[in-house]
Short mmCIF file of C-alpha atoms in Angstrom, two decimals:
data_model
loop_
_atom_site.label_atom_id
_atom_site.label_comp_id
_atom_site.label_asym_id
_atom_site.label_seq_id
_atom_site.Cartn_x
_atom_site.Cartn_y
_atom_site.Cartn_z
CA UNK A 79 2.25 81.23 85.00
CA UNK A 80 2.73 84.84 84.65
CA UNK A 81 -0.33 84.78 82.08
CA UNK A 82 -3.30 82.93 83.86
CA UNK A 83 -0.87 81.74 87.11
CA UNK A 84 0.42 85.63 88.63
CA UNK A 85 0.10 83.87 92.54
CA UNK A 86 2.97 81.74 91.59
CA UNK A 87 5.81 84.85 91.47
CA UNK A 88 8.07 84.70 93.29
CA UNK A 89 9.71 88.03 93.73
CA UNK A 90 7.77 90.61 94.73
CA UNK A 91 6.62 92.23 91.60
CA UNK A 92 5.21 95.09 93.52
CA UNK A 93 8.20 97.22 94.25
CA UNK A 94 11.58 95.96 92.62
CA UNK A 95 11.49 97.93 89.26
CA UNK A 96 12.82 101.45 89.14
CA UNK A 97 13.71 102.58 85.29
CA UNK A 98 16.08 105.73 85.08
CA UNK A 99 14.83 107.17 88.67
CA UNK A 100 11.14 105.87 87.56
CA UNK A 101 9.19 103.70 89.86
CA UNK A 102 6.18 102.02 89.60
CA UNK A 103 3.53 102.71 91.59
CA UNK A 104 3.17 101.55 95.45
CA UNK A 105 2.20 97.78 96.37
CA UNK A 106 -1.16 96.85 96.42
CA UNK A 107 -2.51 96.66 100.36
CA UNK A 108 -1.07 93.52 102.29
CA UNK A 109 2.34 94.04 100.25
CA UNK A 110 4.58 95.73 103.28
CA UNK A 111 8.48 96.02 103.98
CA UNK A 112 9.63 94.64 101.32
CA UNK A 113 8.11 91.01 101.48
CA UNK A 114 6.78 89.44 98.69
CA UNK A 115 3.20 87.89 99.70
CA UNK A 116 2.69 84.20 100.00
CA UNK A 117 2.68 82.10 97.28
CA UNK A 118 0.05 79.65 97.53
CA UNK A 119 -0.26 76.42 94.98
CA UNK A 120 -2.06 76.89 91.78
CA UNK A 121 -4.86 74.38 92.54
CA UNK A 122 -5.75 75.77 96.18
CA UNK A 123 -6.31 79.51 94.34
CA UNK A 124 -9.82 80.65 93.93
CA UNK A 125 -10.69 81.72 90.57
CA UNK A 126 -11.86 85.40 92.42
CA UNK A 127 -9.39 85.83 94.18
CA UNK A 128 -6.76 84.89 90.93
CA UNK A 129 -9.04 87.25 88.93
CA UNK A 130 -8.51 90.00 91.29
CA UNK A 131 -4.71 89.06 91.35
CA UNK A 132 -4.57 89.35 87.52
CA UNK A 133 -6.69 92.76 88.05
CA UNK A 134 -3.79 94.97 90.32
CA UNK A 135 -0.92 93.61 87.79
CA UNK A 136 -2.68 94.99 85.13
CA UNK A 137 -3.50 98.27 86.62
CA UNK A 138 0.40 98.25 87.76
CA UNK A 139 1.32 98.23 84.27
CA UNK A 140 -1.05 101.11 83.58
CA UNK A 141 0.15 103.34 85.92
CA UNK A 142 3.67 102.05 84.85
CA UNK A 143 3.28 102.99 81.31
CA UNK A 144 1.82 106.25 82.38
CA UNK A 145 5.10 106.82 84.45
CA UNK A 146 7.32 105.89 81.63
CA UNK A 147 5.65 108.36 79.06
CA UNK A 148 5.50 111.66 81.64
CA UNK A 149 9.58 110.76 81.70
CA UNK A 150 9.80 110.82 77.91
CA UNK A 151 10.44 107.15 77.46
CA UNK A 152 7.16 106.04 76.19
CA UNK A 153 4.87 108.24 73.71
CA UNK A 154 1.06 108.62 74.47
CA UNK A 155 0.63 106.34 72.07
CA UNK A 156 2.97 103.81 73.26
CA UNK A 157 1.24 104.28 76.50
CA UNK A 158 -2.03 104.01 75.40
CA UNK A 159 -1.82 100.95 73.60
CA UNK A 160 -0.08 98.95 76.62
CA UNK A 161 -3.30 100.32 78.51
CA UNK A 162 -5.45 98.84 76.48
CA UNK A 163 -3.62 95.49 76.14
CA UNK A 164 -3.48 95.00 79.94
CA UNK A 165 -7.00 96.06 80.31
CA UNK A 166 -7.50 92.73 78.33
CA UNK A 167 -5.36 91.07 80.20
CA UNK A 168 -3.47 90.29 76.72
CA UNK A 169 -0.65 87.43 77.79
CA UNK A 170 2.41 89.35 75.97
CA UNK A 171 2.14 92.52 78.45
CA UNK A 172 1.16 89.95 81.56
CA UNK A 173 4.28 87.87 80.85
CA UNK A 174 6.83 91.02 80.46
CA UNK A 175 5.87 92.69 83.71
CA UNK A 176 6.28 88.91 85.29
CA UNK A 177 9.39 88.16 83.70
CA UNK A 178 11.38 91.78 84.02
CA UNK A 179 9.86 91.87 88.19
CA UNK A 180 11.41 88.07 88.17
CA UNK A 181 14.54 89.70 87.02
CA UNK A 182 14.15 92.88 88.78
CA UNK A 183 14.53 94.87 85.71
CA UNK A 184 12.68 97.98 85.02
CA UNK A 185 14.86 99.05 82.07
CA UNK A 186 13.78 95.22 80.41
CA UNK A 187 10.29 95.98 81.13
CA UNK A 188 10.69 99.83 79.51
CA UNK A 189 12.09 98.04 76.54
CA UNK A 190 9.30 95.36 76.31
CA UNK A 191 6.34 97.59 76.60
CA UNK A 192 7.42 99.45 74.15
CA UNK A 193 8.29 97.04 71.72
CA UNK A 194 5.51 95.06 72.32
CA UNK A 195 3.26 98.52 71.29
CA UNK A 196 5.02 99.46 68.15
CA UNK A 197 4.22 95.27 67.31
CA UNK A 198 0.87 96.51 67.88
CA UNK A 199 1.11 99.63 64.99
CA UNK A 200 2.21 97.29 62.32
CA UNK A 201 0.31 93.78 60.53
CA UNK A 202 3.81 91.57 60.82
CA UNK A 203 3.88 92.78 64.27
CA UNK A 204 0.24 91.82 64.86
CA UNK A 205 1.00 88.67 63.23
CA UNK A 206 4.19 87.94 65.59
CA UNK A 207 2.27 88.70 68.78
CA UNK A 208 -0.50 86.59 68.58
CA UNK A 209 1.94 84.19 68.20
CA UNK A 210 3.83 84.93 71.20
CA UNK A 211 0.04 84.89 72.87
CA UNK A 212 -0.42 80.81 71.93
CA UNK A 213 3.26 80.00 72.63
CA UNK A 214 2.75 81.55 76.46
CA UNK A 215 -0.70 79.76 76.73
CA UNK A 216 1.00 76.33 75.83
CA UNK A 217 3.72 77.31 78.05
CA UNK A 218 1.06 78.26 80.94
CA UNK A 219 0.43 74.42 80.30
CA UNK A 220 2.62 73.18 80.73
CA UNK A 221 3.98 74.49 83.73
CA UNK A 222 0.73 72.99 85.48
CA UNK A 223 1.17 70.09 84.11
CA UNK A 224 3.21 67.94 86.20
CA UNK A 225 4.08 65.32 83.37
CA UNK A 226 6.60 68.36 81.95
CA UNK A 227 8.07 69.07 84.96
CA UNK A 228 8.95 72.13 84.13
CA UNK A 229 10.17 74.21 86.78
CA UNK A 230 9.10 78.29 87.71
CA UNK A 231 13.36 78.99 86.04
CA UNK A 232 12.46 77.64 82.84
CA UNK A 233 9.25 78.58 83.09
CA UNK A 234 10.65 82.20 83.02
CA UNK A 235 13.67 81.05 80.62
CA UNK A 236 11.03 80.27 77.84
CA UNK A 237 8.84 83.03 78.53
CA UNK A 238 12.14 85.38 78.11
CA UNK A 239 12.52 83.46 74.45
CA UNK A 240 9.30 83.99 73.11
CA UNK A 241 9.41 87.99 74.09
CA UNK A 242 12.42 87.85 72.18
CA UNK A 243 10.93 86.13 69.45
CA UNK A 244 13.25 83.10 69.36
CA UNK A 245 12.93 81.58 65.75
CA UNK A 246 13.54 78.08 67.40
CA UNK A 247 10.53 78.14 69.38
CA UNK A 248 8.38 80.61 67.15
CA UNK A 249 9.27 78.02 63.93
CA UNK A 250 8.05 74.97 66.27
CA UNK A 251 4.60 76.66 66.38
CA UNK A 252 4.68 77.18 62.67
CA UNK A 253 5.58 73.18 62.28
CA UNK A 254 2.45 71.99 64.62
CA UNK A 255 0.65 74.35 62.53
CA UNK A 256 1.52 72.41 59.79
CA UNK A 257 1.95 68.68 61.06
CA UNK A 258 -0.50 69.04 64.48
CA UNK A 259 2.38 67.27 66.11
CA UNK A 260 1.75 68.29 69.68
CA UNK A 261 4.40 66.08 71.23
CA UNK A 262 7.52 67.88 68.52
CA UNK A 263 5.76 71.02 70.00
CA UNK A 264 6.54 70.09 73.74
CA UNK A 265 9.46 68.59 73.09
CA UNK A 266 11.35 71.63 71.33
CA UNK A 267 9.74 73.88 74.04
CA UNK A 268 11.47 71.01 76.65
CA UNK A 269 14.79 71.40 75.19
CA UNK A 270 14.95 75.12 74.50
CA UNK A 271 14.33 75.15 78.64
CA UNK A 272 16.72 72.91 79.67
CA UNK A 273 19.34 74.83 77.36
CA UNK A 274 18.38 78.08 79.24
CA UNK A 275 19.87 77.52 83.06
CA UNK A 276 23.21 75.87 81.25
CA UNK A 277 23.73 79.05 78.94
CA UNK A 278 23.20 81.07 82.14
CA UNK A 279 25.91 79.27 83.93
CA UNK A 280 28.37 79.42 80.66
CA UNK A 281 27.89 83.24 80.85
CA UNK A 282 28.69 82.88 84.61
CA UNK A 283 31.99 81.33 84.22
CA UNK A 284 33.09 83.37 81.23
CA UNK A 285 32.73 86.94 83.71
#
């Protein structure tokens, strides 16, 4: 979805982040007035045209990064090593910038990057991303696979957990690691999503 799927986003992820007076940089030709561009089903997408897709999100989060360190919220560093992740398309960065432009939250996607690169800088953080990297893969899935239907909301609801490093769903990786019990893999992933929208709505009520 927001690793190998970008099309399917469904806010415009072009031009809805602004961090501390920060923007990101100006939508990709055929992006005008606002409108997010068409979203067009997974199946009918060309693999060229989703390459070139993944190819402007990436360079988004380049020129992002770039903007974050010249306003002092980002090192060179910092920056640098996002650069290179994106250039590789690496599914941790992909699935931030998808998640924070779902939620129209440039201050979550500051936070992100740059956790995400000092993860980079240390061996338990290695160790914790390349986890997050299988968990969004199985995710990406799942979402096209219809059996699951899992919906784009808890699509994004997971995706949210495993940037936050739930230990529910980061523990059910290191179980099928263990067992190769696919299905107890699915179905904790099935039930962390469905707890997602209800949490949402208890926070909803409480305010």
């Amino acid at each position: 979805v927001a690793c190998r799927y970008p099309q399917t986003l469904e806010e415009t992820s072009y031009n809805v982040l602004q961090a501390d007076g920060v923007s990101p940089p100006p939508p990709p030709p055929g992006v005008e007035d606002g409108k997010p561009p068409e979203v067009e089903a997974v199946e009918d997408v060309d693999v060229t045209e989703e390459a070139s897709r993944v190819d402007k999100l990436t360079t988004l989060i380049s020129k992002f990064s770039r903007l974050l360190e010249s306003s002092g919220r980002m090192t060179g560093e910092e920056a640098s090593t996002i650069i290179e992740l994106a250039s590789r398309r690496d599914a941790v960065v992909l699935a931030a910038y998808s998640v924070a432009a779902t939620e129209q939250n440039a201050d979550y996607l500051a936070s992100l990057l740059v956790k995400i690169s000092k993860d980079a800088h240390s061996e338990r953080g290695r160790s914790e991303h390349k986890v997050a990297e299988r968990l969004l893969h199985v995710i990406d899935e799942m979402y096209a696979n219809p059996a699951f239907e899992l919906d784009m909301d808890r699509c994004r609801a997971l995706q949210s957990c495993v940037l936050s490093k739930d230990p529910m769903i980061f523990a059910a990786l290191d179980a099928y690691d263990e067992n190769g019990d696919a299905d107890e893999l699915f179905d904790t992933l099935l039930r962390v999503a469905q707890r997602q929208p209800e949490e949402d709505d208890d926070d909803d009520d409480d305010e």
